[in-house]
Coordinates of C-alpha atoms and ligand atoms in Angstrom, one line a residue:
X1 CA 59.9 80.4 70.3
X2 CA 61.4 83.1 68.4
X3 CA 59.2 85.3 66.2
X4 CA 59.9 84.8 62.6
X5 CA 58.7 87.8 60.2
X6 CA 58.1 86.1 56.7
X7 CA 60.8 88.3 54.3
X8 CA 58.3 87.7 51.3
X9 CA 55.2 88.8 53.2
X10 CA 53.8 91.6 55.4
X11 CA 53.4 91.2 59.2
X12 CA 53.6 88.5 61.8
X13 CA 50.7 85.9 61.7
X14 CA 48.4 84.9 64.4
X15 CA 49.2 82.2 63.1
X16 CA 53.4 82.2 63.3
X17 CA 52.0 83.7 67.0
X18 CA 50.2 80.7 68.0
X19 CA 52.9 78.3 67.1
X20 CA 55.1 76.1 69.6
X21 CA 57.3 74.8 67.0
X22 CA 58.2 75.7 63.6
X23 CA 61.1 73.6 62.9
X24 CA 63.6 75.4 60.2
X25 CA 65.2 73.2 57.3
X26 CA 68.9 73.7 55.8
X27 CA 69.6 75.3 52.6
X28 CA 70.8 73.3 49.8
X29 CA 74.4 73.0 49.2
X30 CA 75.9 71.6 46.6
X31 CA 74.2 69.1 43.1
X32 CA 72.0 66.8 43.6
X33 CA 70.5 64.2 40.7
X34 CA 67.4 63.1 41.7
X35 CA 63.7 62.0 39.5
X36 CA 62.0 65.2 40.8
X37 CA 62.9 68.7 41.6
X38 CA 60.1 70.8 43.3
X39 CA 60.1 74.5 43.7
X40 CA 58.5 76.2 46.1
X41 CA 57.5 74.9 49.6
X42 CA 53.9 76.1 50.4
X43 CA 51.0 73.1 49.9
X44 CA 51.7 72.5 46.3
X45 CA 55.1 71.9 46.6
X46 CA 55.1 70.3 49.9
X47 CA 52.2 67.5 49.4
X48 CA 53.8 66.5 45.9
X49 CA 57.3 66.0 47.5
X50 CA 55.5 64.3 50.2
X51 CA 53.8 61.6 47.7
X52 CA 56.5 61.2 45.8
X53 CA 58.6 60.1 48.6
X54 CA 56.0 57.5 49.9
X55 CA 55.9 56.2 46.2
X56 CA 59.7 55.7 46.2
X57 CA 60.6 58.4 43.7
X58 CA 63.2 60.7 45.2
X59 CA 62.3 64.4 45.2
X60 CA 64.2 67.2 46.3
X61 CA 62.7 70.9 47.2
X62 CA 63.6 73.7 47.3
X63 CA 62.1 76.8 49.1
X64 CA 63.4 80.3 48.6
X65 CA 62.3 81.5 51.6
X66 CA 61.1 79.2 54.9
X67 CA 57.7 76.5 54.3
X68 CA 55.2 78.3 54.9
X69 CA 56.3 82.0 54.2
X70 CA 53.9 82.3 51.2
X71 CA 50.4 81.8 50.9
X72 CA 50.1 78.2 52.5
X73 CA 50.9 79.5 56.0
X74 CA 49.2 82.4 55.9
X75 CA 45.8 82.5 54.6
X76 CA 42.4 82.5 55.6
X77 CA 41.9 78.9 56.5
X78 CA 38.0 78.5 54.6
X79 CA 38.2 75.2 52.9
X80 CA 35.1 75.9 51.2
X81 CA 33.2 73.7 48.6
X82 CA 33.6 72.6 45.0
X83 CA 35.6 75.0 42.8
X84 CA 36.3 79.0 43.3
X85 CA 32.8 79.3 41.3
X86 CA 29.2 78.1 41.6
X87 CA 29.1 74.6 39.7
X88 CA 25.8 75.9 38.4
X89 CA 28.1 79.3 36.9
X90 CA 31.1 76.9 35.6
X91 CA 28.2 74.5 34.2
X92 CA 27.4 77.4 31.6
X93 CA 30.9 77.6 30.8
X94 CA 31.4 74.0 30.4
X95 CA 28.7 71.6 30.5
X96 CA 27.4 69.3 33.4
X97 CA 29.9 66.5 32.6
X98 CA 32.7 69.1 33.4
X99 CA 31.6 70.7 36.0
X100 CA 30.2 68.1 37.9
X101 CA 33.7 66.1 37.1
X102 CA 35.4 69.4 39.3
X103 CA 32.6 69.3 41.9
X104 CA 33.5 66.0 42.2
X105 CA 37.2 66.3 42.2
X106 CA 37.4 69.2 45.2
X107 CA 35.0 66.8 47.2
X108 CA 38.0 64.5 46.5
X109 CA 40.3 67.3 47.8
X110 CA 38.5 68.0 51.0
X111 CA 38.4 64.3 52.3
X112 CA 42.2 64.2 51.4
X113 CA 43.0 66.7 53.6
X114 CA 40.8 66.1 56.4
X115 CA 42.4 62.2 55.6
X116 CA 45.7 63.7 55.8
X117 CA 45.9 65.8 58.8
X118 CA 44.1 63.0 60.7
X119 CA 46.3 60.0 59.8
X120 CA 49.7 62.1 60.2
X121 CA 48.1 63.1 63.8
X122 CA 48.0 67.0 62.5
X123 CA 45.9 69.5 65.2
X124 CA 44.5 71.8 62.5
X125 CA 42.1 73.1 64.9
X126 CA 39.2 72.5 61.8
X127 CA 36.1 74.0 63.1
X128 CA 32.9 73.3 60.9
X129 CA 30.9 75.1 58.8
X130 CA 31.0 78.4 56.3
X131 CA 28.6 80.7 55.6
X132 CA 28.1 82.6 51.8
X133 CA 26.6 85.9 52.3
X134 CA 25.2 88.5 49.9
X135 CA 25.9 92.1 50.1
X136 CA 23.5 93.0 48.0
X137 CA 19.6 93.3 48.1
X138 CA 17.7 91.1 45.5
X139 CA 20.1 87.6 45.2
X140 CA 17.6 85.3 47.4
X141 CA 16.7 83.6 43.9
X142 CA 20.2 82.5 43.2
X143 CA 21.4 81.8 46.4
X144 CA 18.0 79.8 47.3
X145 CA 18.6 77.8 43.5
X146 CA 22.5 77.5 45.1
X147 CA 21.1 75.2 47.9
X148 CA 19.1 73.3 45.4
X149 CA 21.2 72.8 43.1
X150 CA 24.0 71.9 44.8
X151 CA 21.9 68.4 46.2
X152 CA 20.0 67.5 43.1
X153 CA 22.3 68.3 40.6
X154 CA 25.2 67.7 42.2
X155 CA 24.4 65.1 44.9
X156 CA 25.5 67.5 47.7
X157 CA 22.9 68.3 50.8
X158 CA 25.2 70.4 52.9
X159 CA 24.2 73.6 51.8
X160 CA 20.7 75.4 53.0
X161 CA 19.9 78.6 52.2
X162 CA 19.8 81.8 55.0
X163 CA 16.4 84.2 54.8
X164 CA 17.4 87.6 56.3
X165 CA 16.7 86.8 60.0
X166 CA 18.7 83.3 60.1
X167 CA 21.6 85.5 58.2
X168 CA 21.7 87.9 60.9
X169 CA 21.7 85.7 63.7
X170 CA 24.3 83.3 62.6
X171 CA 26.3 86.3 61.9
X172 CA 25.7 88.9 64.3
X173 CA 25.5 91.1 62.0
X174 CA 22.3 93.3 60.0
X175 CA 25.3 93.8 57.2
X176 CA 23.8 91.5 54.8
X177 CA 20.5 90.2 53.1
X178 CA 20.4 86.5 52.8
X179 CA 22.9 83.5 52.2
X180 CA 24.0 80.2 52.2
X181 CA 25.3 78.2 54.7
X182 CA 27.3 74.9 54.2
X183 CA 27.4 72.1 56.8
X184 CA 29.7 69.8 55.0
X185 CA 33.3 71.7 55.0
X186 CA 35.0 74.1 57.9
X187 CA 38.1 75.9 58.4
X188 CA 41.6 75.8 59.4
X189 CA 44.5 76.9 61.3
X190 CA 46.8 77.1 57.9
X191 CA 50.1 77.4 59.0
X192 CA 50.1 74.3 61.1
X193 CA 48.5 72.2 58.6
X194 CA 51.8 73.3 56.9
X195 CA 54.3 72.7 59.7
X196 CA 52.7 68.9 60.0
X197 CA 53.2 68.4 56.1
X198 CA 56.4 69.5 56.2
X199 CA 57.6 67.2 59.0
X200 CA 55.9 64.3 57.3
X201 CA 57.4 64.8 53.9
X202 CA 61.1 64.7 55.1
X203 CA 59.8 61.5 57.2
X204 CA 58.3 59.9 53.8
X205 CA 61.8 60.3 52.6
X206 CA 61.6 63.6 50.2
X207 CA 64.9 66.1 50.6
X208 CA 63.6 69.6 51.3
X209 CA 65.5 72.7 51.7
X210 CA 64.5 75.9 53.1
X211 CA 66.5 79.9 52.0
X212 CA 67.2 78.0 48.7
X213 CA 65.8 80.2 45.6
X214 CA 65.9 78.5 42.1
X215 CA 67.2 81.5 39.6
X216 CA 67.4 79.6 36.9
X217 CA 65.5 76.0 34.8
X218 CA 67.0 74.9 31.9
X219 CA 67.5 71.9 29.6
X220 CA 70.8 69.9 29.8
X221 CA 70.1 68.8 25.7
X222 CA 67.1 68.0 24.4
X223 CA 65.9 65.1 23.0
X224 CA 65.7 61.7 25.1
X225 CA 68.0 61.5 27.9
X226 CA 68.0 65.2 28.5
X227 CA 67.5 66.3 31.6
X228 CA 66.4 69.2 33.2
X229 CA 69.0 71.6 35.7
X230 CA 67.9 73.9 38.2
X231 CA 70.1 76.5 39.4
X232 CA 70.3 78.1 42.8
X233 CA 72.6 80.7 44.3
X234 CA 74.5 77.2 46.4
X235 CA 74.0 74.6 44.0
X236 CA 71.8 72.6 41.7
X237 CA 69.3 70.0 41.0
X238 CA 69.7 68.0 38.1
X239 CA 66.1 66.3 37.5
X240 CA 64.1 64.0 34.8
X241 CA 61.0 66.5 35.7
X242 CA 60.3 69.9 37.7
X243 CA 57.5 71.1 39.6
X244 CA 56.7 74.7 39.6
X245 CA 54.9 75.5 42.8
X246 CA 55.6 79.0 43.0
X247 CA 52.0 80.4 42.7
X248 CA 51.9 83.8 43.1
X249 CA 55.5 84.0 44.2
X250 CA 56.7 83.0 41.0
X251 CA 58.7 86.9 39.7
X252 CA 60.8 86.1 37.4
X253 CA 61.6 82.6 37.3
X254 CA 59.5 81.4 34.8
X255 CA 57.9 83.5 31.8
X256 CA 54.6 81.2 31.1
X257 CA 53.2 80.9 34.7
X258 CA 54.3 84.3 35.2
X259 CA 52.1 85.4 32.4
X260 CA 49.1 83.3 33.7
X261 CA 49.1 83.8 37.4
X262 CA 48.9 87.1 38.9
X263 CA 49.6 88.1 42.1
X264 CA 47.2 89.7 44.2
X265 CA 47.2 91.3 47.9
X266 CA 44.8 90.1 50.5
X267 CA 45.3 90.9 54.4
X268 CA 44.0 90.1 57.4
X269 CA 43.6 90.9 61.2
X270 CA 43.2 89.1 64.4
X271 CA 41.2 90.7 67.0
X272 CA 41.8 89.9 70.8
X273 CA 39.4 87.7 71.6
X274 CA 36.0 88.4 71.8
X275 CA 34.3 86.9 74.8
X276 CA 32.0 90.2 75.4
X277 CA 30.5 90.1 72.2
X278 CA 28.7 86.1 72.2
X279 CA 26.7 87.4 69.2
X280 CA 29.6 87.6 66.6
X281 CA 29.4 84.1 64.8
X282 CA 27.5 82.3 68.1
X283 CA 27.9 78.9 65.7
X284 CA 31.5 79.6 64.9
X285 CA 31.4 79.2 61.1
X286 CA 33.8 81.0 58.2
X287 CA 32.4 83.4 56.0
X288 CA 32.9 85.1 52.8
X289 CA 31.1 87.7 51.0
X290 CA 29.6 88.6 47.8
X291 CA 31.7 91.3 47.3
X292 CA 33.9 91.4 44.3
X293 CA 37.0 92.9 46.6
X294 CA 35.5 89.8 49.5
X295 CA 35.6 89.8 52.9
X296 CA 36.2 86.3 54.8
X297 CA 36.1 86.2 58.2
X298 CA 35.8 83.5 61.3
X299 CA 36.3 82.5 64.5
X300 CA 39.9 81.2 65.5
X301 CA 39.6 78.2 68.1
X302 CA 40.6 80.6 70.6
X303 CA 37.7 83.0 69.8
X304 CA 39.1 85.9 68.3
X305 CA 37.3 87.1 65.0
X306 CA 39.8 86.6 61.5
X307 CA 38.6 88.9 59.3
X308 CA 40.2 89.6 55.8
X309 CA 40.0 91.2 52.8
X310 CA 41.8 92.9 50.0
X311 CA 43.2 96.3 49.5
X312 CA 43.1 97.8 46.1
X313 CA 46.8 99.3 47.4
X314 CA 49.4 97.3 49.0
X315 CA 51.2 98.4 52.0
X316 CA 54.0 96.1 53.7
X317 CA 53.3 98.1 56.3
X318 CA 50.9 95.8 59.1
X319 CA 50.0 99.1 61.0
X320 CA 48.3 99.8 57.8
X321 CA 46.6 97.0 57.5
X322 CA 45.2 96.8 60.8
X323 CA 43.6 100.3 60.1
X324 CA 42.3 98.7 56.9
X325 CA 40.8 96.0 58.1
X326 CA 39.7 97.7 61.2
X327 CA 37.3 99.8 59.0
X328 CA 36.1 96.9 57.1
X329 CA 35.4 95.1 61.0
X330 CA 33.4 97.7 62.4
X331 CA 31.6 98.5 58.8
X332 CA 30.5 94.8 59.4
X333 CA 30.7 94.8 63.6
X334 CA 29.5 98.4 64.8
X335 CA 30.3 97.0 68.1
X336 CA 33.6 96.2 67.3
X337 CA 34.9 99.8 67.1
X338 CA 37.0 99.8 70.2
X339 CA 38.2 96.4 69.8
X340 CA 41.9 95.3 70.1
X341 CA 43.9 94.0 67.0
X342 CA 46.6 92.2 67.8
X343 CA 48.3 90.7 64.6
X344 CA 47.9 91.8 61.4
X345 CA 49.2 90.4 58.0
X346 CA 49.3 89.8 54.7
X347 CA 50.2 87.5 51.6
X348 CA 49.8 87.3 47.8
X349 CA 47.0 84.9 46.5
X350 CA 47.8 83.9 42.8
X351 CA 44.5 84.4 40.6
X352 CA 44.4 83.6 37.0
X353 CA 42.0 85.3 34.5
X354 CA 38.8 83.0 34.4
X355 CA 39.7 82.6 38.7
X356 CA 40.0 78.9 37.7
X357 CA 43.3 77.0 38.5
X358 CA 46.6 76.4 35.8
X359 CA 48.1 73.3 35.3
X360 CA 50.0 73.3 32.4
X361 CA 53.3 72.0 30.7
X362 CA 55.6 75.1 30.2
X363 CA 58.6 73.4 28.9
X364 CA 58.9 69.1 28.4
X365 CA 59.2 67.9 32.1
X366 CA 58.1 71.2 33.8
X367 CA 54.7 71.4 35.0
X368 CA 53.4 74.2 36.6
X369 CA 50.4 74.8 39.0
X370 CA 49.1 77.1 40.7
X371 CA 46.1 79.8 40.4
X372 CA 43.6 78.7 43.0
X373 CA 42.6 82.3 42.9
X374 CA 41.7 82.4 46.0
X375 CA 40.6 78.9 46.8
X376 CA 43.5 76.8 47.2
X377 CA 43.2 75.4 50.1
X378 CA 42.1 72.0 49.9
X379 CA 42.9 72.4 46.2
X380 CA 46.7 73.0 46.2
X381 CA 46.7 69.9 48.9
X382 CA 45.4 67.8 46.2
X383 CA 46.8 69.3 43.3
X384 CA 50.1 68.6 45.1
X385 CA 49.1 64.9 45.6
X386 CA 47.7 64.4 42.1
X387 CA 50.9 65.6 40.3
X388 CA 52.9 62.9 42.7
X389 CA 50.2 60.2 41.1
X390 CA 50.9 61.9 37.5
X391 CA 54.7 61.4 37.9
X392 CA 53.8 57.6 39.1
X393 CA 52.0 57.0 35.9
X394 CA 48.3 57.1 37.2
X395 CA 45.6 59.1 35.7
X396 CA 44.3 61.7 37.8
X397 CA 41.8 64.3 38.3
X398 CA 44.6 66.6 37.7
X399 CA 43.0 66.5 34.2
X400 CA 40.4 67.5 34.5
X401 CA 41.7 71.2 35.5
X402 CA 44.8 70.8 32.6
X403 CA 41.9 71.1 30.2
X404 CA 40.7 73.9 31.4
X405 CA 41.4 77.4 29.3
X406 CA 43.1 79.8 31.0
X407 CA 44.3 82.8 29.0
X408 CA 47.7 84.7 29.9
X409 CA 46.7 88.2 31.7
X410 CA 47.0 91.2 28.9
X411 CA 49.5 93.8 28.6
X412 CA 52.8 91.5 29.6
X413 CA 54.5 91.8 32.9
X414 CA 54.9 95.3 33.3
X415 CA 51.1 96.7 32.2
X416 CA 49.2 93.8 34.5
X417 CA 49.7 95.6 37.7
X418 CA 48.4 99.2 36.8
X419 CA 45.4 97.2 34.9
X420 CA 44.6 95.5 37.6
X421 CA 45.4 98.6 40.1
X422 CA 42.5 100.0 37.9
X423 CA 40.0 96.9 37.6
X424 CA 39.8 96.4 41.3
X425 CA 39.3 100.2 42.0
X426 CA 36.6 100.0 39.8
X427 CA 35.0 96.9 41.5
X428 CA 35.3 98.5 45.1
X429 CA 33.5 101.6 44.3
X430 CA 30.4 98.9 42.6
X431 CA 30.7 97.4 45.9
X432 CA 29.9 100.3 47.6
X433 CA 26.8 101.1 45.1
Ligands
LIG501 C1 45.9 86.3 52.8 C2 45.4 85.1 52.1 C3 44.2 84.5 52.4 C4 43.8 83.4 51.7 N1 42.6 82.8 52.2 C5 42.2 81.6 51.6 C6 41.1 80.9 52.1 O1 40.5 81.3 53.1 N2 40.8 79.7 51.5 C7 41.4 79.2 50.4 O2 41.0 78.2 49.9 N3 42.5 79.9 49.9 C8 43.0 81.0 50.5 N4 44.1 81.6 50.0 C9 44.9 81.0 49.0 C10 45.7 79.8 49.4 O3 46.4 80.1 50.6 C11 46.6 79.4 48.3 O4 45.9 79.0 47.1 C12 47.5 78.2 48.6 O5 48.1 78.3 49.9 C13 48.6 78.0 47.5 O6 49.6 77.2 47.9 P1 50.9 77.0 47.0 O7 51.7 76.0 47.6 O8 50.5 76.8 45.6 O9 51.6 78.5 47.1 P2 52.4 79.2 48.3 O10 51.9 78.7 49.6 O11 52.3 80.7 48.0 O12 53.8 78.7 48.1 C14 54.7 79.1 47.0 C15 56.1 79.1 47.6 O13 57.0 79.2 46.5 C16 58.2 79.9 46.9 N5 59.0 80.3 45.8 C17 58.6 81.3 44.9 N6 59.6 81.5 44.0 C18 60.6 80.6 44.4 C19 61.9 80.3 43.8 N7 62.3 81.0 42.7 N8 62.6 79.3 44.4 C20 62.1 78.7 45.5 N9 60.9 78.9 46.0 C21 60.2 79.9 45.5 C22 57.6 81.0 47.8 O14 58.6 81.5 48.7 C23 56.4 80.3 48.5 O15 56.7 79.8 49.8 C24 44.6 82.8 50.7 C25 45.8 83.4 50.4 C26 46.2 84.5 51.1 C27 47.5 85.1 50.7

């Protein structure tokens, strides 16, 4: 199979490498009236179109780039558990009601996936378990209170908590000082989740385009019987609603999402596999750190070590970011110095302010969502869904996250990037201390 290099995102996958099929889509060309216009083709987008076909409510999408090229088929795979935070952290934000109501709702999201993959026959090579570790001396309290909480408050026994020793062992590494580890969730191979979804939504019925970027969304007249027109370079869409499922792809398109959703690097690189060194994950769980600029890492199926993490500069160059990364691997695995990387990428993960996901109305009929911040995984599967049960007239869980607040980013378009450039140099050096 040829090699495809994403043109909106650094270096070829493992992932992309480990594929024996990516099937490729035609561009739009021409106007097309349908109910629903979707933009963007990554989870979001692709799920939504997907369950709006099976519901009989034609749906086209469009995809500026190939399914995929974004965050969807590139990321780190960790399903995780509940919501990007602690439910006991969002629970002093919001209540119990609330947060439990989220807890509740990403539960919902990981047996929808797991559901999904299984009934459309999808090899998504899940392996169980993930591992929450602290960097830092003097967080066995909250991590131990983690564990509790998490089954008698929120009716979830998965998680147990990690002393030292058991840390070490399951990681192979002295790097950190306790954690948590979680029985009840796993990880993936992303991009061929994605491939799978695609292929089923154009079998449900939904008309999805690939190289076909919306430049423009506007309202034909407003007022009842308007409808909404998305433009593209080779035609249009003429829709009753839109779906913006652009995450942290969205540039220009769109001022309000833009505003809200910023994007952010994060890399990764694949090691050749490491069947010298038994002691690197021996149970073959994910992990992520508790470093504020975090390192995931995992076994792939094939065992070779995934390990990410973010850059406070981006390069789109992936020589770059296998020297990154390489630092960070043997910072974590001495015994790793000499080891091969073979791939090495990267993508843009869209984060909002509070790290806690938008779904909002930005115009009447467009919805947007997006700003998983880092957790999307099972959450942009199900957001996806849940919009497609919206448009059908159902009440969802999709609620629950439209209510909560999430503040646009300060300093406008143009100041967010050095202000962030700044935050997250600050936060690597306290990561360091
Ligand atoms: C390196 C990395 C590691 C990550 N690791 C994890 C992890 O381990 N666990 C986890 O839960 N989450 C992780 N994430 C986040 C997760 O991948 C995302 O939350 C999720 O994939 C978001 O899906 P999406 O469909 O909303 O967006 P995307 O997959 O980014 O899709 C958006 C699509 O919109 C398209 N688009 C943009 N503008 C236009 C336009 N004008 N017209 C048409 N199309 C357009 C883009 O080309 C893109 O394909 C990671 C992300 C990255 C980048």
């Amino acid at each position: 199979m040829d090699v495809w290099q994403s043109p909106i995102a650094p270096g070829i996958s493992w992932y992309q490498a480990t594929l024996t099929e990516r099937p490729t889509y035609p561009a739009l060309d021409g106007s097309k009236s349908i109910d629903v216009a979707i933009i963007g083709g990554g989870y979001t987008g692709l799920q939504a179109a997907y369950n709006l076909a099976k519901a009989g409510i034609s749906v086209a999408l469009i995809e500026a780039s190939r399914f995929g090229d974004g965050a969807s088929g590139r990321n780190g795979g960790q399903m995780g558990t509940g919501q990007r935070w602690w439910p006991e952290d969002l629970e002093k934000e919001i209540g119990y009601e609330r947060s439990k109501a989220l807890f509740d709702m990403a539960e919902n999201a990981k047996r929808h996936l797991l559901d999904f993959a299984e009934v459309h026959g999808i090899d998504m090579e899940y392996m169980p378990g993930q591992m929450n570790v602290s960097h830092k001396r003097g967080h066995e309290k909250d991590y131990r209170a983690t564990a509790e909480i998490a089954a008698e408050r929120y009716g979830y026994p998965h998680i147990s908590f990690m002393d030292g020793q058991e840390t070490a062992e399951r990681l192979g590494t002295k790097d950190y000082y306790c954690g948590v580890r979680d029985t009840g969730t796993g990880h993936i191979h992303p991009l061929k989740l994605l491939v799978g979804l695609a292929r089923a939504a154009q079998a449900a019925g939904a008309q999805i385009f690939e190289m076909t970027r919306a430049t423009g969304i506007e309202k034909t007249r407003n007022g009842p019987g308007g409808k909404i027109l998305v433009r593209t370079p080779s035609g249009t869409l003429t829709a009753d609603r839109v779906l913006i499922a652009t995450n942290a792809y969205i540039g220009d398109l769109e001022p309000v999402t833009s505003a809200h959703i910023m994007p952010i690097g994060s890399f990764i690189a694949a090691t050749a596999p490491l069947d010298d060194f038994p002691d690197v994950l021996p149970g073959g769980e994910a992990v992520a750190d508790s470093r504020f600029v975090v390192r995931y890492f995992r076994k792939s199926r094939d065992n070779r070590l995934l390990f990410g993490g973010r850059e406070v500069y981006t390069s789109s160059n992936p020589a770059d970011t296998a020297n990154a990364i390489r630092k960070q691997i043997v910072d974590t695995y001495p015994a790793l110095k000499d080891v091969e990387i073979t791939h090495a990428w990267g993508g843009n993960v869209g984060i909002t302010l509070p790290r806690q996901p938008f779904v909002r109305e930005v115009m009447p009929g467009v919805t947007s969502i997006g700003g998983y911040s880092g957790h999307g995984v099972m959450l942009s599967n199900y957001c996806g869904k849940l919009y497609a049960d919206m448009v059908g007239g159902r009440a969802t869980d999709l609620d629950h996250l439209a209510a909560l607040k999430i503040p646009a980013f300060p300093g406008g378009r143009h100041m967010r990037s050095p202000l962030l450039f700044l935050a997250l140099t600050w936060f690597a050096l306290r990561d360091r201390l």
